[in-house]
Coordinates of C-alpha atoms in Angstrom, one line a residue:
Chain A
M1 CA 8.4 46.4 -18.6
N2 CA 11.4 45.3 -15.8
C3 CA 14.2 42.9 -17.0
Q4 CA 12.8 39.4 -15.5
E5 CA 9.7 39.9 -18.3
I6 CA 12.2 40.9 -21.4
E7 CA 14.7 38.1 -20.6
V8 CA 11.6 36.8 -21.9
R9 CA 10.6 38.5 -25.2
L10 CA 14.7 38.8 -26.2
N11 CA 13.1 35.4 -27.8
D12 CA 10.2 35.9 -29.1
H13 CA 12.0 39.5 -30.8
L14 CA 14.7 38.1 -32.1
D15 CA 13.0 34.8 -32.8
G16 CA 11.0 37.1 -35.2
I17 CA 7.8 36.0 -34.0
L18 CA 6.8 39.6 -32.1
S19 CA 4.0 42.1 -33.0
A20 CA 5.5 45.7 -34.2
S21 CA 4.8 47.2 -30.8
E22 CA 5.7 44.9 -28.6
N23 CA 9.6 45.2 -30.9
A24 CA 9.2 48.5 -30.2
E25 CA 8.8 48.1 -26.2
V26 CA 11.8 45.7 -25.9
E27 CA 14.2 47.7 -28.3
R28 CA 13.3 51.0 -25.5
H29 CA 14.4 49.5 -22.7
L30 CA 17.4 47.8 -24.5
E31 CA 18.6 51.8 -24.7
S32 CA 18.0 52.4 -21.2
C33 CA 19.6 48.9 -19.9
L34 CA 23.1 47.6 -19.7
N35 CA 22.5 44.3 -18.5
C36 CA 19.2 43.1 -21.1
K37 CA 21.8 44.3 -23.9
E38 CA 24.4 42.4 -22.2
E39 CA 21.9 39.5 -22.0
L40 CA 20.7 39.4 -25.5
L41 CA 24.1 39.4 -27.3
R42 CA 24.6 35.9 -25.0
L43 CA 21.2 34.7 -26.9
R44 CA 22.2 36.5 -30.4
N45 CA 25.7 34.1 -29.4
L46 CA 24.5 31.2 -28.5
M47 CA 21.7 31.3 -32.2
A48 CA 25.0 31.8 -34.2
E49 CA 26.9 28.9 -33.1
T50 CA 23.9 26.8 -32.9
A51 CA 23.5 28.1 -36.8
A52 CA 26.9 27.2 -37.2
L53 CA 26.3 23.6 -36.3
P54 CA 27.7 21.1 -38.7
K55 CA 23.9 18.8 -40.6
E56 CA 25.4 16.1 -41.0
M57 CA 27.3 13.5 -38.5
I58 CA 28.8 10.6 -39.8
P59 CA 27.7 7.4 -37.6
A60 CA 31.4 5.5 -36.1
R61 CA 30.2 2.8 -38.3
D62 CA 28.8 2.3 -42.0
L63 CA 25.2 1.1 -40.7
W64 CA 24.0 0.2 -44.7
P65 CA 24.8 -3.2 -44.3
K66 CA 22.3 -3.4 -41.5
V67 CA 20.5 -1.3 -43.0
A68 CA 20.9 -3.8 -46.6
G69 CA 20.3 -7.2 -44.2
R70 CA 16.6 -5.6 -42.5
I71 CA 14.4 -4.5 -45.9
A72 CA 15.7 -7.5 -48.2
L73 CA 13.4 -9.0 -45.7
T74 CA 10.7 -5.8 -46.5
K75 CA 7.6 -5.9 -47.9
Q76 CA 7.3 -2.5 -49.5
T77 CA 3.8 -0.9 -48.3
A78 CA 2.7 -1.6 -51.7
S79 CA 2.9 -5.0 -51.7
R80 CA 0.7 -7.2 -49.1
S81 CA -0.1 -11.2 -48.8
F82 CA -1.3 -12.1 -45.4
F83 CA -5.0 -10.8 -45.0
G84 CA -3.9 -7.5 -46.7
L85 CA -0.6 -7.2 -43.8
P86 CA 3.0 -6.4 -45.3
L87 CA 4.9 -9.9 -45.2
N88 CA 6.9 -8.8 -42.5
R89 CA 4.2 -8.3 -40.1
T90 CA 3.2 -11.9 -42.2
V91 CA 4.9 -14.2 -40.0
G92 CA 3.7 -12.3 -36.4
A93 CA -0.2 -12.4 -38.2
L94 CA 0.4 -16.2 -38.0
A95 CA 2.0 -16.2 -34.9
V96 CA -0.5 -14.8 -32.5
A97 CA -3.1 -16.4 -34.5
A98 CA -1.2 -19.8 -33.4
V99 CA -1.2 -18.3 -29.9
L100 CA -5.2 -17.9 -29.6
I101 CA -6.0 -21.0 -31.1
L102 CA -4.4 -22.5 -28.7
V103 CA -5.0 -19.6 -25.5
A104 CA -9.1 -20.7 -27.1
A105 CA -8.4 -23.7 -27.0
G106 CA -6.8 -23.6 -23.0
I107 CA -10.3 -21.4 -21.7
F108 CA -11.9 -24.3 -23.6
W109 CA -10.9 -26.8 -22.0
K110 CA -10.5 -24.9 -19.0
I111 CA -14.4 -24.1 -19.3
K112 CA -15.8 -27.3 -19.7
Q113 CA -13.9 -28.4 -16.3
S114 CA -15.9 -25.6 -14.7
S115 CA -18.8 -26.4 -15.3
T116 CA -21.2 -28.1 -12.9
P117 CA -25.1 -27.3 -12.3
F118 CA -24.8 -26.1 -9.6
W119 CA -22.8 -23.9 -7.2
E120 CA -21.1 -25.4 -3.8
V121 CA -20.7 -23.2 -0.9
G122 CA -19.2 -23.7 2.8
R123 CA -19.6 -21.7 6.0
L124 CA -17.3 -19.2 7.2
A125 CA -19.1 -18.2 10.2
G126 CA -22.3 -18.3 11.7
S127 CA -25.5 -20.3 11.1
P128 CA -26.1 -19.2 7.0
K129 CA -28.4 -20.2 4.8
V130 CA -29.9 -22.0 1.5
G131 CA -33.0 -21.5 0.3
S132 CA -35.1 -22.3 3.5
E133 CA -31.9 -24.7 4.8
K134 CA -29.2 -23.7 7.5
L135 CA -25.8 -24.3 6.5
F136 CA -23.8 -25.8 8.5
D137 CA -21.1 -26.6 6.7
T138 CA -21.1 -27.2 2.7
G139 CA -23.7 -26.8 0.6
K140 CA -25.6 -26.2 -2.6
L141 CA -26.5 -23.4 -4.2
R142 CA -28.6 -24.6 -7.0
V143 CA -30.3 -22.0 -9.6
G144 CA -32.6 -20.0 -8.0
E145 CA -31.7 -20.4 -4.9
W146 CA -30.8 -17.2 -2.5
L147 CA -27.9 -17.4 0.3
E148 CA -28.8 -14.9 3.2
T149 CA -26.5 -14.1 6.1
D150 CA -27.4 -12.2 9.3
D151 CA -25.7 -10.2 11.3
S152 CA -23.3 -12.8 12.5
S153 CA -22.8 -15.7 9.9
R154 CA -20.6 -14.9 6.4
A155 CA -20.6 -17.3 4.2
V156 CA -18.3 -18.9 0.3
I157 CA -19.8 -19.7 -3.1
S158 CA -17.5 -21.2 -4.9
V159 CA -17.9 -20.5 -8.6
G160 CA -16.6 -22.9 -10.7
N161 CA -13.1 -23.6 -11.5
I162 CA -12.6 -20.1 -11.9
G163 CA -13.0 -18.5 -9.3
H164 CA -15.0 -17.9 -5.1
V165 CA -16.6 -15.3 -3.6
Q166 CA -17.1 -14.6 0.1
V167 CA -20.1 -13.3 1.0
E168 CA -20.9 -10.5 3.9
P169 CA -22.7 -9.9 7.1
N170 CA -26.1 -9.5 6.3
S171 CA -26.4 -9.8 2.2
R172 CA -29.0 -11.7 0.9
I173 CA -27.1 -13.2 -3.3
R174 CA -29.1 -15.6 -5.4
L175 CA -26.9 -17.5 -8.4
V176 CA -29.0 -17.0 -11.2
E177 CA -27.2 -18.6 -14.0
A178 CA -24.1 -21.3 -13.0
R179 CA -23.4 -21.8 -17.6
L180 CA -20.1 -22.4 -19.8
T181 CA -20.0 -19.2 -21.0
E182 CA -22.0 -17.1 -17.7
H183 CA -21.7 -17.0 -14.3
R184 CA -24.3 -14.4 -12.7
L185 CA -25.0 -14.1 -9.5
A186 CA -27.3 -10.9 -7.7
L187 CA -26.6 -9.5 -4.7
Q188 CA -29.6 -7.7 -4.0
K189 CA -28.1 -6.6 -0.6
G190 CA -25.5 -5.8 1.2
G191 CA -21.8 -6.8 1.0
L192 CA -19.1 -9.9 -1.6
E193 CA -15.7 -9.8 -2.2
A194 CA -15.1 -12.1 -5.7
Q195 CA -11.4 -13.0 -6.7
I196 CA -11.3 -14.0 -10.4
S197 CA -9.3 -16.1 -12.5
A198 CA -10.9 -17.0 -15.4
P199 CA -11.4 -15.1 -19.7
P200 CA -13.0 -11.0 -18.9
R201 CA -16.9 -11.3 -19.5
L202 CA -17.8 -14.8 -17.7
F203 CA -18.5 -13.9 -13.9
F204 CA -21.1 -11.2 -14.0
V205 CA -22.5 -10.2 -10.4
E206 CA -25.8 -8.2 -10.6
T207 CA -27.3 -5.4 -7.8
P208 CA -31.2 -3.4 -8.4
S209 CA -28.7 0.1 -10.2
A210 CA -25.7 -1.7 -12.1
T211 CA -24.2 -5.0 -13.2
A212 CA -19.9 -6.3 -12.2
V213 CA -18.8 -7.8 -15.1
D214 CA -15.6 -9.4 -14.1
M215 CA -12.6 -8.7 -16.7
G216 CA -10.0 -11.6 -14.9
C217 CA -9.8 -9.1 -11.3
V218 CA -10.7 -9.5 -7.5
Y219 CA -12.7 -7.0 -5.8
R220 CA -15.9 -6.0 -2.9
L221 CA -19.3 -5.3 -4.2
T222 CA -21.8 -3.4 -1.4
V223 CA -24.9 -2.8 -2.1
D224 CA -27.0 -0.7 0.4
E225 CA -30.9 -1.0 1.7
S226 CA -31.6 1.8 -1.3
G227 CA -30.5 -0.8 -4.1
G228 CA -26.5 1.4 -4.3
G229 CA -23.9 0.5 -3.3
Q230 CA -19.5 0.9 -3.4
L231 CA -16.7 -1.0 -6.3
E232 CA -13.8 -1.2 -5.0
V233 CA -11.5 -2.8 -7.7
T234 CA -8.1 -4.9 -5.6
F235 CA -6.7 -6.5 -9.0
G236 CA -7.7 -5.7 -12.4
W237 CA -10.4 -4.3 -14.1
V238 CA -14.3 -4.3 -13.1
S239 CA -16.7 -3.0 -15.8
L240 CA -20.0 -1.7 -13.8
V241 CA -23.6 -1.2 -16.7
R242 CA -26.5 0.4 -16.4
D243 CA -28.3 0.7 -19.6
G244 CA -25.2 1.6 -21.9
R245 CA -23.9 3.8 -19.0
E246 CA -20.9 2.4 -18.3
S247 CA -17.8 2.9 -16.2
M248 CA -14.3 0.9 -16.6
V249 CA -12.8 0.8 -12.5
P250 CA -8.8 -0.2 -12.1
A251 CA -7.1 -2.0 -9.2
G252 CA -7.1 0.6 -6.6
A253 CA -9.8 2.4 -7.7
V254 CA -13.1 2.7 -6.3
C255 CA -17.0 3.9 -8.4
L256 CA -19.7 5.1 -6.4
I257 CA -23.2 3.6 -7.8
R258 CA -26.0 5.5 -7.5
S259 CA -30.1 3.9 -7.6
A260 CA -31.7 5.4 -10.7
I261 CA -29.3 6.1 -11.8
G262 CA -25.9 3.5 -12.1
P263 CA -22.6 3.3 -12.2
G264 CA -20.9 6.4 -10.9
T265 CA -17.4 8.0 -11.9
P266 CA -14.0 5.7 -11.0
F267 CA -11.6 7.2 -8.7
F268 CA -8.5 6.6 -7.6
K269 CA -9.9 6.2 -3.3
N270 CA -6.0 7.7 -2.6
K271 CA -7.7 11.4 -4.4
P272 CA -8.7 13.6 -0.7
A273 CA -12.0 14.0 0.2
R274 CA -12.8 17.7 -1.9
F275 CA -12.7 16.8 -5.2
Q276 CA -14.6 12.0 -3.5
Q277 CA -17.2 15.1 -2.9
A278 CA -17.5 17.4 -6.4
L279 CA -16.9 13.9 -8.3
E280 CA -20.2 12.1 -6.5
R281 CA -21.4 15.9 -6.4
L282 CA -21.1 15.6 -10.4
D283 CA -22.1 12.7 -11.4
F284 CA -25.5 12.1 -8.9
E285 CA -26.7 15.2 -7.1
Q286 CA -26.6 18.2 -10.8
G287 CA -23.4 19.8 -9.1
G288 CA -22.1 21.6 -12.6
L289 CA -18.9 24.1 -13.5
P290 CA -18.0 24.9 -9.6
E291 CA -17.2 20.8 -9.0
L292 CA -15.6 20.0 -12.6
E293 CA -13.1 23.3 -11.4
I294 CA -12.8 21.1 -7.8
I295 CA -11.8 17.8 -10.1
L296 CA -10.0 20.2 -12.8
N297 CA -7.4 22.0 -9.9
E298 CA -6.8 18.2 -8.3
S299 CA -6.5 16.0 -11.5
Q300 CA -2.5 14.8 -11.6
S301 CA -1.3 12.3 -13.7
S302 CA -3.2 9.3 -12.6
D303 CA -6.7 10.9 -13.2
A304 CA -7.0 10.7 -16.5
F305 CA -9.4 8.0 -16.7
T306 CA -11.2 9.6 -14.2
L307 CA -10.9 12.8 -16.4
W308 CA -12.3 10.5 -19.6
H309 CA -15.2 8.9 -17.6
L310 CA -17.1 12.3 -17.5
L311 CA -16.4 13.4 -21.4
P312 CA -19.4 12.0 -22.2
R313 CA -21.3 13.0 -19.3
V314 CA -20.5 16.5 -19.3
A315 CA -21.2 19.6 -21.7
G316 CA -20.7 22.8 -23.7
V317 CA -17.3 24.8 -21.7
E318 CA -17.1 21.9 -18.9
R319 CA -16.8 20.0 -22.0
E320 CA -14.1 22.0 -23.2
L321 CA -12.6 22.3 -20.0
L322 CA -12.1 18.9 -19.4
Y323 CA -11.0 19.0 -21.6
G324 CA -8.3 21.0 -21.8
R325 CA -6.4 19.8 -18.5
M326 CA -7.3 16.3 -19.8
A327 CA -4.5 17.1 -23.2
E328 CA -1.9 18.3 -20.4
L329 CA -2.0 14.9 -18.4
T330 CA -2.6 12.4 -21.5
P331 CA -1.4 14.5 -25.0
L332 CA -3.3 12.4 -27.6
P333 CA -2.6 10.6 -29.5
E334 CA -1.2 10.5 -33.9
G335 CA -4.7 10.3 -35.7
V336 CA -6.6 11.4 -33.0
T337 CA -8.2 15.6 -32.3
S338 CA -9.6 17.3 -30.4
E339 CA -12.5 18.4 -32.1
G340 CA -12.9 14.8 -32.5
I341 CA -12.7 13.9 -28.3
L342 CA -15.7 17.1 -28.7
R343 CA -18.2 15.7 -30.1
L344 CA -17.4 11.8 -28.5
D345 CA -15.9 10.4 -31.5
A346 CA -16.6 7.4 -30.7
E347 CA -13.4 5.9 -32.0
M348 CA -11.6 8.5 -30.8
L349 CA -12.1 8.1 -27.9
L350 CA -11.1 4.7 -27.5
R351 CA -8.0 5.7 -28.7
W352 CA -6.9 7.8 -26.2
K353 CA -8.8 5.6 -23.8
E354 CA -5.7 2.4 -24.8
E355 CA -3.1 5.7 -24.3
I356 CA -4.7 6.0 -21.0
D357 CA -5.2 3.1 -19.5
L358 CA -1.2 2.6 -20.4
K359 CA -0.8 5.5 -17.1
T360 CA -3.7 3.9 -15.1
E361 CA -2.4 0.5 -15.1
F362 CA 1.2 1.8 -13.6
F363 CA -0.9 4.4 -10.7
S364 CA -3.3 1.0 -9.9
E365 CA -1.8 -0.2 -7.0
P366 CA 0.3 -3.1 -6.4
Q367 CA -1.0 -5.6 -9.3
T368 CA -1.1 -9.0 -6.9
K369 CA -3.7 -11.1 -6.0
T370 CA -5.1 -10.8 -2.5
P371 CA -6.5 -14.3 -1.6
L372 CA -9.7 -14.4 -0.6
T373 CA -9.6 -14.6 4.4
E374 CA -11.3 -17.1 5.8
R375 CA -11.5 -19.8 2.8
S376 CA -12.8 -22.8 3.6
T377 CA -11.8 -25.8 2.0
L378 CA -15.5 -26.9 -0.4
Chain B
M1 CA 10.4 23.5 -42.5
E2 CA 13.2 25.2 -44.8
I3 CA 15.5 22.5 -46.3
I4 CA 19.1 23.2 -47.9
L5 CA 20.1 20.8 -50.6
K6 CA 23.7 19.3 -50.8
E7 CA 26.4 19.6 -53.4
G8 CA 25.0 17.1 -56.0
E9 CA 22.1 17.5 -55.0
Q10 CA 20.6 19.8 -56.3
N11 CA 19.7 17.9 -59.9
P12 CA 16.5 17.5 -58.4
G13 CA 15.6 15.6 -61.8
Y14 CA 18.1 12.9 -60.3
E15 CA 16.9 12.9 -57.3
W16 CA 13.6 11.3 -58.4
E17 CA 15.0 9.2 -60.4
L18 CA 16.9 7.5 -58.0
V19 CA 13.1 7.5 -54.9
R20 CA 11.5 6.2 -58.5
R21 CA 13.7 2.9 -59.4
A22 CA 13.9 2.9 -55.0
Q23 CA 10.2 3.1 -55.6
K24 CA 10.5 -0.5 -58.1
G25 CA 12.0 -2.3 -55.8
D26 CA 15.6 -1.0 -56.2
R27 CA 18.6 -1.2 -53.8
A28 CA 21.7 -0.1 -55.0
A29 CA 19.1 2.9 -55.9
F30 CA 17.7 3.7 -52.6
E31 CA 21.5 2.4 -51.8
E32 CA 22.5 5.9 -53.2
I33 CA 20.3 7.6 -51.3
Y34 CA 21.2 6.4 -48.5
R35 CA 24.5 7.1 -48.6
R36 CA 23.6 11.0 -49.6
N37 CA 21.5 11.2 -46.0
A38 CA 22.1 8.9 -43.5
G39 CA 24.1 12.2 -42.1
R40 CA 21.5 14.7 -41.5
V41 CA 18.6 11.8 -40.5
Y42 CA 21.7 11.0 -38.4
A43 CA 22.6 14.1 -36.7
V44 CA 19.3 15.0 -36.6
C45 CA 18.4 11.6 -34.2
L46 CA 21.4 11.8 -32.0
R47 CA 21.1 15.2 -32.1
I48 CA 17.9 14.3 -30.4
T49 CA 18.0 11.0 -28.1
A50 CA 22.3 12.2 -27.1
H51 CA 22.9 8.4 -27.1
T52 CA 25.2 7.5 -30.7
G53 CA 23.8 3.5 -29.8
K54 CA 19.8 4.6 -30.4
A55 CA 20.5 7.4 -32.7
E56 CA 22.5 4.0 -35.5
E57 CA 19.4 2.6 -34.6
L58 CA 16.5 4.9 -35.2
T59 CA 19.2 5.6 -38.7
Q60 CA 18.3 2.1 -39.6
D61 CA 15.0 2.4 -38.6
V62 CA 14.4 5.3 -40.5
F63 CA 15.5 3.8 -43.4
V64 CA 14.0 0.3 -43.5
K65 CA 10.8 2.3 -42.8
C66 CA 11.7 4.6 -45.2
W67 CA 12.4 1.8 -47.6
E68 CA 8.4 0.1 -46.8
K69 CA 6.7 3.5 -47.8
L70 CA 8.7 5.1 -50.3
P71 CA 6.0 3.4 -52.9
S72 CA 3.6 6.6 -50.9
F73 CA 5.5 9.2 -51.3
R74 CA 4.2 11.1 -54.5
G75 CA 7.1 13.9 -54.3
E76 CA 4.5 16.6 -53.2
S77 CA 6.9 18.4 -51.1
A78 CA 10.4 17.7 -51.3
F79 CA 12.0 14.1 -50.7
F80 CA 14.7 15.5 -48.5
S81 CA 11.7 17.4 -46.4
W82 CA 10.3 13.5 -46.7
L83 CA 12.7 11.5 -45.2
H84 CA 13.2 14.0 -42.5
R85 CA 9.8 14.1 -41.1
L86 CA 10.3 10.7 -41.2
A87 CA 13.3 10.5 -39.4
V88 CA 11.9 13.0 -36.1
N89 CA 8.2 10.7 -35.7
L90 CA 10.4 8.1 -35.8
V91 CA 12.8 9.5 -32.9
L92 CA 9.7 11.1 -31.6
M93 CA 6.9 8.1 -31.6
E94 CA 10.7 6.2 -29.5
Q95 CA 11.8 8.5 -27.0
R96 CA 7.6 8.3 -26.2
S97 CA 7.5 4.5 -26.0
Q98 CA 11.2 4.9 -23.9
K99 CA 9.3 7.3 -21.3
R100 CA 5.8 4.8 -20.6
R101 CA 9.1 1.7 -20.2
A102 CA 10.5 3.8 -18.4
A103 CA 6.9 4.7 -16.2
K104 CA 6.1 0.9 -16.1
E105 CA 9.3 -0.1 -14.3
I106 CA 10.0 2.2 -11.9
T107 CA 7.5 2.9 -9.0
T108 CA 6.7 6.6 -9.1
D109 CA 4.1 9.4 -8.3
A110 CA 3.8 11.0 -11.4
L111 CA 4.2 10.9 -14.5
E112 CA 6.0 14.5 -15.1
M113 CA 8.8 13.2 -12.9
L114 CA 10.7 11.6 -15.7
E115 CA 11.1 15.8 -17.5
Q116 CA 13.1 16.1 -14.0
S117 CA 16.5 15.5 -15.5
E118 CA 19.5 15.2 -14.0
P119 CA 21.0 18.4 -12.9
F120 CA 22.8 20.5 -15.1
N121 CA 26.4 21.3 -15.6
S122 CA 27.5 23.8 -16.2
S123 CA 31.3 23.2 -15.7
I124 CA 31.9 21.5 -18.6
G125 CA 35.3 23.2 -19.3
P126 CA 35.8 24.5 -22.4
F127 CA 32.4 25.4 -24.9
D128 CA 31.5 22.2 -26.3
L129 CA 28.3 23.2 -28.1
E130 CA 27.9 20.1 -28.7
K131 CA 28.1 18.5 -25.7
A132 CA 26.1 21.3 -23.5
I133 CA 22.7 20.1 -25.9
A134 CA 22.4 16.7 -24.8
Q135 CA 23.2 18.1 -21.6
L136 CA 20.0 19.2 -22.2
P137 CA 16.8 17.9 -20.2
P138 CA 15.0 15.9 -22.7
Q139 CA 12.6 17.8 -23.6
A140 CA 14.7 21.0 -23.8
R141 CA 16.8 20.1 -25.8
T142 CA 13.7 18.2 -28.2
I143 CA 12.7 21.4 -28.8
F144 CA 16.2 23.5 -28.7
V145 CA 17.2 20.7 -31.6
L146 CA 14.2 20.6 -33.9
H147 CA 13.9 25.0 -33.4
D148 CA 17.1 26.0 -33.2
V149 CA 19.3 23.3 -35.1
E150 CA 16.3 22.3 -37.7
G151 CA 14.3 24.8 -38.2
Y152 CA 10.5 23.6 -37.3
R153 CA 8.5 26.4 -36.1
H154 CA 6.7 26.1 -32.7
G155 CA 3.2 25.7 -34.3
E156 CA 4.9 22.7 -35.5
I157 CA 6.6 21.0 -33.0
A158 CA 3.5 21.5 -30.6
E159 CA 1.2 20.1 -33.4
M160 CA 4.5 16.8 -33.5
L161 CA 4.7 16.8 -29.3
K162 CA 1.1 17.6 -28.4
L163 CA 2.1 19.9 -26.3
S164 CA 0.5 23.8 -26.9
L165 CA 2.8 26.7 -27.9
G166 CA 3.1 27.7 -24.7
T167 CA 4.6 25.1 -23.3
C168 CA 6.9 25.1 -26.1
K169 CA 8.2 28.8 -25.9
A170 CA 9.0 28.0 -22.6
Q171 CA 10.8 24.7 -22.9
L172 CA 13.0 26.9 -25.4
F173 CA 13.5 30.2 -23.7
R174 CA 15.2 27.5 -20.4
A175 CA 17.5 25.4 -22.4
R176 CA 18.9 28.5 -24.4
K177 CA 19.5 30.4 -21.0
L178 CA 20.7 26.2 -20.2
L179 CA 23.1 26.2 -22.8
K180 CA 24.2 30.2 -22.3
E181 CA 25.8 29.8 -19.4
V182 CA 27.9 27.4 -20.9
L183 CA 28.7 30.7 -23.1
K184 CA 29.2 33.1 -20.5

């Protein structure tokens, strides 16, 4: 054992956490090494100085008057008053309730305003068609009708008062629902860019392999000939769902979609190709441990949300490895245990996700809404 | 963790009596609890945060929280151990939210960078251990204070900070190494 290794061991030696044989090894080295003996002495001196530090320190001012003032307004936990909340939280709870009522009233008003039996549609380029009719300038897209663009045409759809959808060339899209509480399109092929400003879960786009649920955001969604496709979010969050499988995609991230499987695992689009390919194989091509190792080796703090999605999608040793890396990137919040996460306890997974989402939003691309280009005036 | 009782605190019956009265809402009894324990609570807050203003605020928060939670104290451990753990948890929680706030305020690629502190000043003149501890990088300082000053074990610290045992030991080694430079 060399001096560098001994330096580390000296700490454990003095802390009394080495085994008898390890202690003996350290002692043997010390007998023949003056430098390490001096190091031990310095360490002992430091520990002696530390032990002699005063246990108490007096604040520069008396803090009791402030403490007394605060506890005069604070009920002890045993006394509860508002739906089981301590009194000091009651005011907060009432304030929150008032704000919620106001927000609900605002949302109701906005929804009422946005209520239309059809959606307006405008031509951006070429000759888009609504049903069998060519669109020359603006027109109406009624529930059940298809909007189609060829390789040289583009169009824009006004989603009530809550946003716009720009339809790319070679696309086929149908208006499914235009109700107050449900704005729903079906994208059969091609691509669209949606810019929505509304409460979550009011705007949906169905594709053959998954449904995009708007959470107040800007995104681009494409569908290829196979029915698969890709979602790229530039603002806010979008949820992609199919048969109970859900992927939450933040700004700056991409999520692939495959027919017969549904959404893959979302990832930040700036990840290296190795990472993306490994994730794709793991999601859609029966990839396993080799792919997971690439993902774990390439993962950083910003990828915690990607790893979180993989937890229920792998099992056994793979899940344990995944958990280990995740815990390094985002420590577990209080009350959440490794056992709970490994057995996929829903509540614990959600609590950890809340912690991870805070970090994810930090790593997301700048939170500015990119206006749709060449939007027509409807 | 081993807690050494102050003089005048040797009578656990009296301490329990104070706690019992405070649990029923007796503020005079609670003030006495505060007077007996504020120095030690402030010391741990100050050494971990290395900031007098924050330490004062946290000390107040600890006693307000203590007042709120007091009815749930059942005397299963010494009162000061309970209070000390409450203080440490609150300080660590504050550090975490501070880190989160800092992470939102600055634009950097990795949260880990927040752990990179200013270079350690190994020439602070006449040896002043308190000053040297205050200059340690935040995580190394927290672990040094909890382990070497407050007497927590690595396992307890790793659990509180949600770190691996290896990281905990490595940070303590780092802290001691930096402090030894000052002792030279």
